[in-house]
Amino acid sequence: MSARSNTPLFRLKRPAWCVEIALYLLCIGVSRAQIARLLGVDERTVALWLERAGKHGERLHQHSCQNQEPAVVQMDELMARVRSTVKRWWVWFALDPHTKVLLSLHLGSRKTDSAMGFVHALVATFTPGYCPLFLSDGLPAYFYALTAHCGQWVGGKWQVAPRLAYAQMIKILRWRHLIACFPRVLCGSLPCGFLRADPNGLH
Protein backbone atom coordinates (compact mmCIF):
# COMPACT_ATOMS: atom_id res chain seq x y z
CA MET A 1 0.00 0.00 0.00
CA SER A 2 1.29 3.45 -0.91
CA ALA A 3 2.19 5.90 1.87
CA ARG A 4 0.01 8.40 0.02
CA SER A 5 -3.13 6.29 0.34
CA ASN A 6 -6.06 8.16 1.91
CA THR A 7 -4.28 11.49 1.48
CA PRO A 8 -4.70 14.31 -1.07
CA LEU A 9 -1.39 13.17 -2.61
CA PHE A 10 -2.68 9.76 -3.71
CA ARG A 11 -1.85 9.04 -7.38
CA LEU A 12 -0.26 12.45 -7.91
CA LYS A 13 2.99 12.36 -9.87
CA ARG A 14 4.48 15.51 -8.39
CA PRO A 15 6.67 15.22 -5.26
CA ALA A 16 4.97 15.87 -1.94
CA TRP A 17 6.98 19.01 -1.21
CA CYS A 18 5.73 20.61 -4.42
CA VAL A 19 2.07 20.08 -3.53
CA GLU A 20 2.65 21.17 0.07
CA ILE A 21 4.26 24.43 -1.03
CA ALA A 22 1.39 25.10 -3.42
CA LEU A 23 -1.23 24.54 -0.72
CA TYR A 24 0.66 26.71 1.75
CA LEU A 25 0.92 29.56 -0.75
CA LEU A 26 -2.80 29.27 -1.49
CA CYS A 27 -3.53 29.57 2.23
CA ILE A 28 -1.65 32.87 2.49
CA GLY A 29 -3.37 34.37 -0.53
CA VAL A 30 -1.00 33.76 -3.45
CA SER A 31 -2.92 33.34 -6.71
CA ARG A 32 -3.04 30.04 -8.58
CA ALA A 33 -1.45 31.65 -11.64
CA GLN A 34 1.54 32.86 -9.60
CA ILE A 35 1.97 29.46 -7.96
CA ALA A 36 1.82 27.74 -11.34
CA ARG A 37 4.58 29.97 -12.71
CA LEU A 38 6.71 29.48 -9.59
CA LEU A 39 6.47 25.68 -9.62
CA GLY A 40 6.42 25.24 -13.38
CA VAL A 41 3.03 23.55 -13.56
CA ASP A 42 -0.28 24.28 -15.25
CA GLU A 43 -2.73 26.48 -13.36
CA ARG A 44 -5.36 23.77 -13.71
CA THR A 45 -3.03 21.42 -11.84
CA VAL A 46 -2.90 23.82 -8.90
CA ALA A 47 -6.70 24.05 -8.96
CA LEU A 48 -6.89 20.23 -8.85
CA TRP A 49 -4.57 20.09 -5.84
CA LEU A 50 -6.71 22.65 -4.05
CA GLU A 51 -9.91 20.73 -4.81
CA ARG A 52 -8.45 17.42 -3.64
CA ALA A 53 -7.09 18.94 -0.43
CA GLY A 54 -10.40 20.65 0.29
CA LYS A 55 -12.45 17.48 -0.19
CA HIS A 56 -10.02 15.45 1.91
CA GLY A 57 -10.15 18.03 4.70
CA GLU A 58 -13.95 18.00 4.62
CA ARG A 59 -14.08 14.20 4.88
CA LEU A 60 -11.57 14.23 7.73
CA HIS A 61 -13.58 16.87 9.60
CA GLN A 62 -16.83 14.94 9.16
CA HIS A 63 -15.16 11.77 10.44
CA SER A 64 -13.45 13.40 13.43
CA CYS A 65 -16.01 16.01 14.47
CA GLN A 66 -18.90 13.81 15.62
CA ASN A 67 -20.82 13.51 18.88
CA GLN A 68 -19.34 16.74 20.18
CA GLU A 69 -20.59 18.19 23.48
CA PRO A 70 -19.01 21.64 23.85
CA ALA A 71 -20.21 23.69 26.80
CA VAL A 72 -20.14 26.88 24.72
CA VAL A 73 -20.18 27.49 20.97
CA GLN A 74 -19.06 30.84 19.59
CA MET A 75 -20.41 31.75 16.15
CA ASP A 76 -19.28 34.55 13.90
CA GLU A 77 -18.97 35.51 10.25
CA LEU A 78 -16.15 37.25 8.38
CA MET A 79 -16.22 38.88 4.97
CA ALA A 80 -13.96 37.13 2.45
CA ARG A 81 -12.38 38.86 -0.52
CA VAL A 82 -12.58 36.69 -3.63
CA ARG A 83 -10.69 37.63 -6.77
CA SER A 84 -12.56 38.07 -10.06
CA THR A 85 -15.93 38.66 -8.41
CA VAL A 86 -17.73 41.70 -7.06
CA LYS A 87 -20.08 39.63 -4.90
CA ARG A 88 -19.48 39.70 -1.18
CA TRP A 89 -18.83 36.31 0.36
CA TRP A 90 -19.00 35.56 4.06
CA VAL A 91 -17.24 32.80 5.97
CA TRP A 92 -19.43 31.53 8.80
CA PHE A 93 -17.67 29.56 11.53
CA ALA A 94 -18.46 27.97 14.88
CA LEU A 95 -15.75 27.47 17.48
CA ASP A 96 -15.49 25.65 20.79
CA PRO A 97 -13.62 28.34 22.80
CA HIS A 98 -12.23 25.82 25.29
CA THR A 99 -10.70 23.31 22.87
CA LYS A 100 -10.38 25.70 19.88
CA VAL A 101 -11.98 23.03 17.68
CA LEU A 102 -13.58 24.48 14.55
CA LEU A 103 -16.95 22.76 14.59
CA SER A 104 -18.49 24.12 11.38
CA LEU A 105 -17.53 26.29 8.42
CA HIS A 106 -19.81 27.69 5.74
CA LEU A 107 -19.28 30.02 2.78
CA GLY A 108 -22.23 32.08 1.58
CA SER A 109 -24.11 35.33 1.90
CA ARG A 110 -24.92 37.08 5.18
CA LYS A 111 -28.59 36.20 5.00
CA THR A 112 -30.95 33.79 6.70
CA ASP A 113 -30.61 31.02 4.09
CA SER A 114 -26.86 30.84 4.71
CA ALA A 115 -27.44 30.90 8.46
CA MET A 116 -29.81 27.95 8.07
CA GLY A 117 -27.24 25.88 6.18
CA PHE A 118 -24.50 26.84 8.62
CA VAL A 119 -26.49 25.93 11.75
CA HIS A 120 -27.75 22.70 10.13
CA ALA A 121 -24.16 21.52 9.63
CA LEU A 122 -23.21 22.70 13.13
CA VAL A 123 -26.00 20.83 14.91
CA ALA A 124 -25.04 17.66 13.01
CA THR A 125 -21.69 17.63 14.86
CA PHE A 126 -23.36 17.38 18.29
CA THR A 127 -24.46 14.30 20.17
CA PRO A 128 -28.16 13.79 19.29
CA GLY A 129 -30.31 15.89 21.60
CA TYR A 130 -27.38 17.89 22.97
CA CYS A 131 -27.71 21.68 23.10
CA PRO A 132 -24.81 23.92 24.25
CA LEU A 133 -24.80 27.61 25.06
CA PHE A 134 -24.68 29.49 21.75
CA LEU A 135 -23.03 32.89 21.47
CA SER A 136 -22.99 35.19 18.44
CA ASP A 137 -22.89 38.80 17.38
CA GLY A 138 -26.11 40.74 16.87
CA LEU A 139 -27.00 39.32 13.44
CA PRO A 140 -30.74 38.38 13.59
CA ALA A 141 -30.31 35.40 11.22
CA TYR A 142 -28.69 33.35 13.99
CA PHE A 143 -31.85 33.49 16.12
CA TYR A 144 -34.09 32.24 13.31
CA ALA A 145 -31.67 29.45 12.37
CA LEU A 146 -31.15 28.22 15.94
CA THR A 147 -34.83 28.20 16.85
CA ALA A 148 -35.59 26.36 13.59
CA HIS A 149 -33.08 23.59 14.37
CA CYS A 150 -33.37 23.23 18.14
CA GLY A 151 -36.89 22.01 18.78
CA GLN A 152 -39.57 19.57 17.69
CA TRP A 153 -43.07 19.35 16.25
CA VAL A 154 -45.78 19.00 18.90
CA GLY A 155 -49.40 18.74 17.83
CA GLY A 156 -48.63 20.18 14.41
CA LYS A 157 -46.79 23.18 15.89
CA TRP A 158 -43.06 23.78 16.11
CA GLN A 159 -41.83 24.21 19.68
CA VAL A 160 -38.36 25.51 20.47
CA ALA A 161 -36.44 23.25 22.85
CA PRO A 162 -36.60 24.65 26.40
CA ARG A 163 -32.93 23.71 26.86
CA LEU A 164 -31.84 26.10 24.07
CA ALA A 165 -29.60 28.82 25.52
CA TYR A 166 -28.61 31.61 23.16
CA ALA A 167 -27.13 35.05 23.78
CA GLN A 168 -25.84 37.78 21.52
CA MET A 169 -22.65 39.49 22.65
CA ILE A 170 -23.31 43.18 22.07
CA LYS A 171 -20.17 45.25 21.61
CA ILE A 172 -19.93 49.00 22.05
CA LEU A 173 -17.18 50.54 19.95
CA ARG A 174 -15.73 54.02 19.92
CA TRP A 175 -13.30 54.92 17.16
CA ARG A 176 -12.96 51.19 16.40
CA HIS A 177 -11.94 50.45 19.98
CA LEU A 178 -13.98 48.12 22.18
CA ILE A 179 -15.13 49.96 25.29
CA ALA A 180 -17.86 47.59 26.53
CA CYS A 181 -19.35 44.16 25.86
CA PHE A 182 -22.46 42.65 27.38
CA PRO A 183 -24.70 39.64 26.64
CA ARG A 184 -28.28 39.98 25.42
CA VAL A 185 -30.07 36.74 26.22
CA LEU A 186 -32.65 35.69 23.62
CA CYS A 187 -33.29 32.08 24.67
CA GLY A 188 -32.86 30.33 28.00
CA SER A 189 -30.46 31.74 30.56
CA LEU A 190 -26.72 32.13 30.98
CA PRO A 191 -24.86 29.77 33.32
CA CYS A 192 -24.05 31.16 36.75
CA GLY A 193 -20.68 32.90 36.67
CA PHE A 194 -20.59 33.07 32.85
CA LEU A 195 -19.37 36.67 32.72
CA ARG A 196 -16.64 35.99 35.27
CA ALA A 197 -15.54 32.88 33.37
CA ASP A 198 -15.56 34.54 29.95
CA PRO A 199 -15.41 38.33 30.36
CA ASN A 200 -14.49 38.93 26.73
CA GLY A 201 -17.54 37.15 25.31
CA LEU A 202 -17.34 36.55 21.57
CA HIS A 203 -13.87 37.12 20.11
XYZ file of C-alpha atoms in Angstrom, residues 14-123:
110
model
C 4.482 15.510 -8.389
C 6.666 15.218 -5.264
C 4.967 15.865 -1.944
C 6.980 19.008 -1.210
C 5.729 20.609 -4.425
C 2.070 20.078 -3.531
C 2.650 21.167 0.073
C 4.260 24.431 -1.031
C 1.388 25.104 -3.421
C -1.230 24.539 -0.717
C 0.663 26.715 1.749
C 0.916 29.561 -0.753
C -2.804 29.265 -1.492
C -3.525 29.571 2.233
C -1.651 32.866 2.487
C -3.367 34.369 -0.535
C -1.001 33.764 -3.452
C -2.918 33.336 -6.714
C -3.040 30.041 -8.584
C -1.445 31.651 -11.645
C 1.536 32.863 -9.604
C 1.969 29.465 -7.965
C 1.816 27.735 -11.336
C 4.579 29.973 -12.709
C 6.708 29.483 -9.589
C 6.471 25.680 -9.620
C 6.425 25.242 -13.382
C 3.028 23.546 -13.555
C -0.277 24.276 -15.246
C -2.726 26.483 -13.359
C -5.364 23.766 -13.708
C -3.032 21.419 -11.840
C -2.899 23.821 -8.899
C -6.700 24.047 -8.961
C -6.891 20.234 -8.852
C -4.570 20.092 -5.844
C -6.711 22.650 -4.054
C -9.907 20.732 -4.805
C -8.446 17.421 -3.640
C -7.086 18.937 -0.428
C -10.398 20.646 0.293
C -12.453 17.478 -0.188
C -10.017 15.453 1.913
C -10.153 18.030 4.703
C -13.947 18.003 4.616
C -14.077 14.201 4.883
C -11.565 14.233 7.733
C -13.576 16.866 9.595
C -16.829 14.938 9.156
C -15.156 11.773 10.442
C -13.450 13.398 13.434
C -16.005 16.010 14.468
C -18.899 13.810 15.615
C -20.822 13.506 18.882
C -19.339 16.741 20.175
C -20.590 18.187 23.477
C -19.013 21.639 23.848
C -20.210 23.694 26.800
C -20.137 26.881 24.723
C -20.177 27.486 20.966
C -19.057 30.840 19.594
C -20.408 31.747 16.152
C -19.278 34.549 13.896
C -18.966 35.515 10.252
C -16.151 37.245 8.378
C -16.215 38.876 4.969
C -13.958 37.125 2.450
C -12.378 38.859 -0.519
C -12.583 36.694 -3.628
C -10.693 37.634 -6.768
C -12.557 38.072 -10.060
C -15.932 38.659 -8.406
C -17.733 41.703 -7.056
C -20.083 39.630 -4.899
C -19.475 39.701 -1.182
C -18.833 36.308 0.363
C -18.998 35.564 4.064
C -17.243 32.799 5.965
C -19.425 31.533 8.805
C -17.674 29.564 11.529
C -18.462 27.974 14.882
C -15.750 27.467 17.482
C -15.486 25.647 20.786
C -13.623 28.335 22.799
C -12.229 25.821 25.287
C -10.696 23.305 22.872
C -10.379 25.696 19.883
C -11.985 23.025 17.683
C -13.583 24.480 14.555
C -16.955 22.757 14.587
C -18.490 24.116 11.383
C -17.535 26.285 8.421
C -19.814 27.694 5.739
C -19.281 30.019 2.778
C -22.225 32.084 1.577
C -24.109 35.333 1.900
C -24.918 37.080 5.182
C -28.591 36.200 4.998
C -30.946 33.786 6.700
C -30.612 31.017 4.091
C -26.863 30.837 4.710
C -27.436 30.897 8.463
C -29.812 27.946 8.074
C -27.238 25.877 6.181
C -24.503 26.842 8.622
C -26.490 25.925 11.749
C -27.750 22.702 10.131
C -24.162 21.521 9.633
C -23.206 22.704 13.126
C -26.003 20.831 14.911
